[in-house]
Amino acid sequence: MNTEVDEQQATDDDSTVDRLEREGDIAADYLEELLDIADLDGDLDMDVEADRAAVSIVGADLSQLIGTDGKVLEALQELTRLAVYRETGERSRLMLDISGYRADKRARLTKLGEETAAKVKETGEPIALDAMSPFERKIVHDAVAAAGLESESEGVEPRRHVVVLPASADD
C-alpha cells in the first residue's frame, strides 16, 4: 500500500467536500434572500450528494416556486448556479429541491423505468417514452440498467426521450 497516495486521496476528498459545502452555503444565502424578497417562509437544508451540492427548501406552500412541471424550480436552480458561479468562478452542478418535488419525481421516474423494463422483457419489443429533461432521463436510464436492460436517449431537445431496448440475443 502506498500511504502517500492514500493521504493525497483523503486531502482531495476533503477539498472537494469543502468546495461543495461552500457552494451550498452560497446557494443558501442567495435563496434566503430570494425567499425574503418574495415574502415566503421556508427552511433550507444543505447536503453533499453524489459529488454535488444539494439544497432543499421546505415550507408551507411553496408551489409557486415549483411551477408547472417544475419549470420554475428548474429556472431557480439555474439562477442559483449562476449565483454560485459569480462567487466562485467555477461552474456548479448544484441540485435544488423544493418541498420534496424532485425526490417525489425521482421515485415516480424510477418506478416508470422499472415498469417499462418489465414490459420490454415481457414483449421483447423496444418502448419509447415521452420527452424528458436530462435529469429525468438519467433517473430512467439508471432504473432500466438496474433491471438488467439497456436504454438510450433519442431525438433532440426539447423532444429528447428514452427508448428501453430488449436484451440482445448474446446476453
mmCIF file of C-alpha atoms in Angstrom:
data_model
loop_
_atom_site.group_PDB
_atom_site.id
_atom_site.type_symbol
_atom_site.label_atom_id
_atom_site.label_comp_id
_atom_site.label_asym_id
_atom_site.label_seq_id
_atom_site.Cartn_x
_atom_site.Cartn_y
_atom_site.Cartn_z
ATOM 1 C CA MET A 1 0.000 0.000 0.000
ATOM 2 C CA ASN A 2 1.160 3.478 -0.787
ATOM 3 C CA THR A 3 0.256 5.751 2.140
ATOM 4 C CA GLU A 4 1.270 8.902 0.239
ATOM 5 C CA VAL A 5 -1.348 8.133 -2.422
ATOM 6 C CA ASP A 6 -3.945 7.374 0.280
ATOM 7 C CA GLU A 7 -3.162 10.638 2.098
ATOM 8 C CA GLN A 8 -3.378 12.627 -1.152
ATOM 9 C CA GLN A 9 -6.741 10.994 -1.970
ATOM 10 C CA ALA A 10 -8.042 11.897 1.502
ATOM 11 C CA THR A 11 -6.860 15.501 1.036
ATOM 12 C CA ASP A 12 -8.517 15.691 -2.407
ATOM 13 C CA ASP A 13 -11.763 14.262 -0.977
ATOM 14 C CA ASP A 14 -11.703 16.806 1.881
ATOM 15 C CA SER A 15 -11.118 19.722 -0.506
ATOM 16 C CA THR A 16 -13.966 18.522 -2.767
ATOM 17 C CA VAL A 17 -16.351 18.311 0.179
ATOM 18 C CA ASP A 18 -15.214 21.763 1.385
ATOM 19 C CA ARG A 19 -15.787 23.205 -2.098
ATOM 20 C CA LEU A 20 -19.252 21.642 -2.343
ATOM 21 C CA GLU A 21 -20.174 22.817 1.153
ATOM 22 C CA ARG A 22 -19.120 26.343 0.152
ATOM 23 C CA GLU A 23 -21.337 26.081 -2.951
ATOM 24 C CA GLY A 24 -24.203 25.042 -0.683
ATOM 25 C CA ASP A 25 -23.584 27.987 1.630
ATOM 26 C CA ILE A 26 -23.521 30.471 -1.259
ATOM 27 C CA ALA A 27 -26.689 28.943 -2.697
ATOM 28 C CA ALA A 28 -28.436 29.032 0.683
ATOM 29 C CA ASP A 29 -27.565 32.719 1.156
ATOM 30 C CA TYR A 30 -28.895 33.513 -2.322
ATOM 31 C CA LEU A 31 -32.101 31.526 -1.773
ATOM 32 C CA GLU A 32 -32.711 33.015 1.695
ATOM 33 C CA GLU A 33 -32.536 36.467 0.141
ATOM 34 C CA LEU A 34 -34.938 35.379 -2.596
ATOM 35 C CA LEU A 35 -37.406 33.986 -0.039
ATOM 36 C CA ASP A 36 -37.230 37.254 1.909
ATOM 37 C CA ILE A 37 -37.893 39.331 -1.214
ATOM 38 C CA ALA A 38 -40.845 37.105 -2.161
ATOM 39 C CA ASP A 39 -42.067 37.162 1.479
ATOM 40 C CA LEU A 40 -42.126 33.342 1.612
ATOM 41 C CA ASP A 41 -41.337 31.159 4.595
ATOM 42 C CA GLY A 42 -39.035 28.233 4.018
ATOM 43 C CA ASP A 43 -36.325 26.289 5.785
ATOM 44 C CA LEU A 44 -33.151 25.458 3.916
ATOM 45 C CA ASP A 45 -31.289 22.178 4.204
ATOM 46 C CA MET A 46 -27.846 21.727 2.661
ATOM 47 C CA ASP A 47 -26.080 18.459 1.902
ATOM 48 C CA VAL A 48 -23.499 16.912 -0.407
ATOM 49 C CA GLU A 49 -24.905 14.066 -2.523
ATOM 50 C CA ALA A 50 -23.099 12.164 -5.261
ATOM 51 C CA ASP A 51 -20.338 14.752 -5.704
ATOM 52 C CA ARG A 52 -22.674 17.720 -5.933
ATOM 53 C CA ALA A 53 -24.071 20.261 -3.528
ATOM 54 C CA ALA A 54 -27.761 19.774 -2.778
ATOM 55 C CA VAL A 55 -30.039 22.428 -1.291
ATOM 56 C CA SER A 56 -33.632 21.770 -0.295
ATOM 57 C CA ILE A 57 -36.275 24.296 0.656
ATOM 58 C CA VAL A 58 -39.217 23.088 2.697
ATOM 59 C CA GLY A 59 -42.077 25.178 3.948
ATOM 60 C CA ALA A 60 -45.790 25.767 3.963
ATOM 61 C CA ASP A 61 -46.926 26.494 0.418
ATOM 62 C CA LEU A 62 -44.007 26.829 -1.956
ATOM 63 C CA SER A 63 -45.808 25.503 -5.035
ATOM 64 C CA GLN A 64 -45.289 28.810 -6.861
ATOM 65 C CA LEU A 65 -41.536 28.161 -6.619
ATOM 66 C CA ILE A 66 -42.029 24.798 -8.335
ATOM 67 C CA GLY A 67 -44.368 25.858 -11.134
ATOM 68 C CA THR A 68 -45.993 23.707 -13.778
ATOM 69 C CA ASP A 69 -43.923 20.557 -14.402
ATOM 70 C CA GLY A 70 -41.139 22.005 -12.229
ATOM 71 C CA LYS A 71 -40.288 24.729 -14.743
ATOM 72 C CA VAL A 72 -39.932 27.472 -12.100
ATOM 73 C CA LEU A 73 -37.809 25.098 -9.985
ATOM 74 C CA GLU A 74 -35.530 24.498 -12.992
ATOM 75 C CA ALA A 75 -35.174 28.249 -13.549
ATOM 76 C CA LEU A 76 -34.421 28.863 -9.853
ATOM 77 C CA GLN A 77 -31.811 26.123 -9.943
ATOM 78 C CA GLU A 78 -30.096 27.776 -12.914
ATOM 79 C CA LEU A 79 -30.203 31.200 -11.227
ATOM 80 C CA THR A 80 -28.765 29.672 -8.051
ATOM 81 C CA ARG A 81 -25.994 28.004 -10.061
ATOM 82 C CA LEU A 82 -25.229 31.399 -11.626
ATOM 83 C CA ALA A 83 -25.028 32.977 -8.154
ATOM 84 C CA VAL A 84 -22.537 30.271 -7.137
ATOM 85 C CA TYR A 85 -20.550 30.814 -10.347
ATOM 86 C CA ARG A 86 -20.460 34.570 -9.719
ATOM 87 C CA GLU A 87 -18.913 33.965 -6.277
ATOM 88 C CA THR A 88 -16.553 31.081 -7.091
ATOM 89 C CA GLY A 89 -15.736 31.462 -10.782
ATOM 90 C CA GLU A 90 -16.463 27.745 -11.200
ATOM 91 C CA ARG A 91 -19.432 26.044 -12.825
ATOM 92 C CA SER A 92 -21.706 24.356 -10.281
ATOM 93 C CA ARG A 93 -23.725 21.144 -10.595
ATOM 94 C CA LEU A 94 -25.814 22.082 -7.564
ATOM 95 C CA MET A 95 -29.226 20.438 -7.266
ATOM 96 C CA LEU A 96 -32.164 22.374 -5.844
ATOM 97 C CA ASP A 97 -35.280 20.704 -4.471
ATOM 98 C CA ILE A 98 -38.382 22.444 -3.179
ATOM 99 C CA SER A 99 -40.915 20.727 -0.915
ATOM 100 C CA GLY A 100 -39.612 17.306 -1.962
ATOM 101 C CA TYR A 101 -40.688 17.814 -5.597
ATOM 102 C CA ARG A 102 -37.519 16.282 -7.081
ATOM 103 C CA ALA A 103 -37.456 13.424 -4.560
ATOM 104 C CA ASP A 104 -41.075 12.537 -5.453
ATOM 105 C CA LYS A 105 -40.321 12.863 -9.145
ATOM 106 C CA ARG A 106 -37.256 10.626 -8.766
ATOM 107 C CA ALA A 107 -39.428 7.928 -7.147
ATOM 108 C CA ARG A 108 -42.068 8.169 -9.913
ATOM 109 C CA LEU A 109 -39.453 8.030 -12.688
ATOM 110 C CA THR A 110 -37.656 5.087 -11.072
ATOM 111 C CA LYS A 111 -40.977 3.235 -10.964
ATOM 112 C CA LEU A 112 -41.634 4.164 -14.621
ATOM 113 C CA GLY A 113 -38.196 2.812 -15.621
ATOM 114 C CA GLU A 114 -38.763 -0.427 -13.705
ATOM 115 C CA GLU A 115 -42.261 -0.958 -15.116
ATOM 116 C CA THR A 116 -41.145 -0.182 -18.674
ATOM 117 C CA ALA A 117 -38.202 -2.579 -18.363
ATOM 118 C CA ALA A 118 -40.602 -5.296 -17.189
ATOM 119 C CA LYS A 119 -42.877 -4.686 -20.214
ATOM 120 C CA VAL A 120 -39.908 -4.808 -22.595
ATOM 121 C CA LYS A 121 -38.713 -8.071 -21.032
ATOM 122 C CA GLU A 122 -42.225 -9.497 -21.424
ATOM 123 C CA THR A 123 -42.823 -8.389 -25.036
ATOM 124 C CA GLY A 124 -39.268 -8.336 -26.392
ATOM 125 C CA GLU A 125 -40.109 -5.040 -28.140
ATOM 126 C CA PRO A 126 -38.431 -1.667 -27.522
ATOM 127 C CA ILE A 127 -40.567 1.009 -25.863
ATOM 128 C CA ALA A 128 -40.115 4.755 -26.411
ATOM 129 C CA LEU A 129 -41.134 7.020 -23.542
ATOM 130 C CA ASP A 130 -42.331 10.626 -23.642
ATOM 131 C CA ALA A 131 -39.855 13.508 -23.865
ATOM 132 C CA MET A 132 -37.961 14.235 -20.655
ATOM 133 C CA SER A 133 -35.343 16.592 -19.263
ATOM 134 C CA PRO A 134 -31.754 15.317 -18.885
ATOM 135 C CA PHE A 135 -32.331 14.911 -15.114
ATOM 136 C CA GLU A 136 -35.413 12.779 -15.745
ATOM 137 C CA ARG A 137 -33.755 10.662 -18.459
ATOM 138 C CA LYS A 138 -30.793 9.891 -16.174
ATOM 139 C CA ILE A 139 -33.124 8.516 -13.497
ATOM 140 C CA VAL A 140 -34.944 6.309 -16.037
ATOM 141 C CA HIS A 141 -31.662 5.084 -17.567
ATOM 142 C CA ASP A 142 -30.410 4.124 -14.082
ATOM 143 C CA ALA A 143 -33.654 2.246 -13.252
ATOM 144 C CA VAL A 144 -33.571 0.378 -16.577
ATOM 145 C CA ALA A 145 -29.906 -0.582 -16.062
ATOM 146 C CA ALA A 146 -30.708 -1.808 -12.535
ATOM 147 C CA ALA A 147 -33.424 -4.004 -14.100
ATOM 148 C CA GLY A 148 -30.789 -5.558 -16.375
ATOM 149 C CA LEU A 149 -31.701 -3.904 -19.687
ATOM 150 C CA GLU A 150 -30.205 -1.145 -21.793
ATOM 151 C CA SER A 151 -31.723 2.146 -22.830
ATOM 152 C CA GLU A 152 -30.709 5.066 -24.972
ATOM 153 C CA SER A 153 -31.779 8.650 -25.494
ATOM 154 C CA GLU A 154 -33.078 9.622 -28.916
ATOM 155 C CA GLY A 155 -34.224 12.844 -30.520
ATOM 156 C CA VAL A 156 -33.217 16.437 -29.899
ATOM 157 C CA GLU A 157 -34.191 18.803 -27.120
ATOM 158 C CA PRO A 158 -36.896 19.522 -26.147
ATOM 159 C CA ARG A 159 -38.248 16.230 -27.561
ATOM 160 C CA ARG A 160 -35.355 14.021 -26.420
ATOM 161 C CA HIS A 161 -36.698 10.801 -24.924
ATOM 162 C CA VAL A 162 -35.658 7.407 -23.567
ATOM 163 C CA VAL A 163 -36.025 4.184 -25.540
ATOM 164 C CA VAL A 164 -35.847 0.991 -23.464
ATOM 165 C CA LEU A 165 -34.314 -1.841 -25.502
ATOM 166 C CA PRO A 166 -34.885 -5.575 -25.198
ATOM 167 C CA ALA A 167 -31.984 -7.771 -24.128
ATOM 168 C CA SER A 168 -29.764 -8.691 -27.049
ATOM 169 C CA ALA A 169 -29.598 -12.318 -28.176
ATOM 170 C CA ASP A 170 -25.996 -12.710 -26.965
ATOM 171 C CA ASP A 171 -26.834 -11.745 -23.337
#
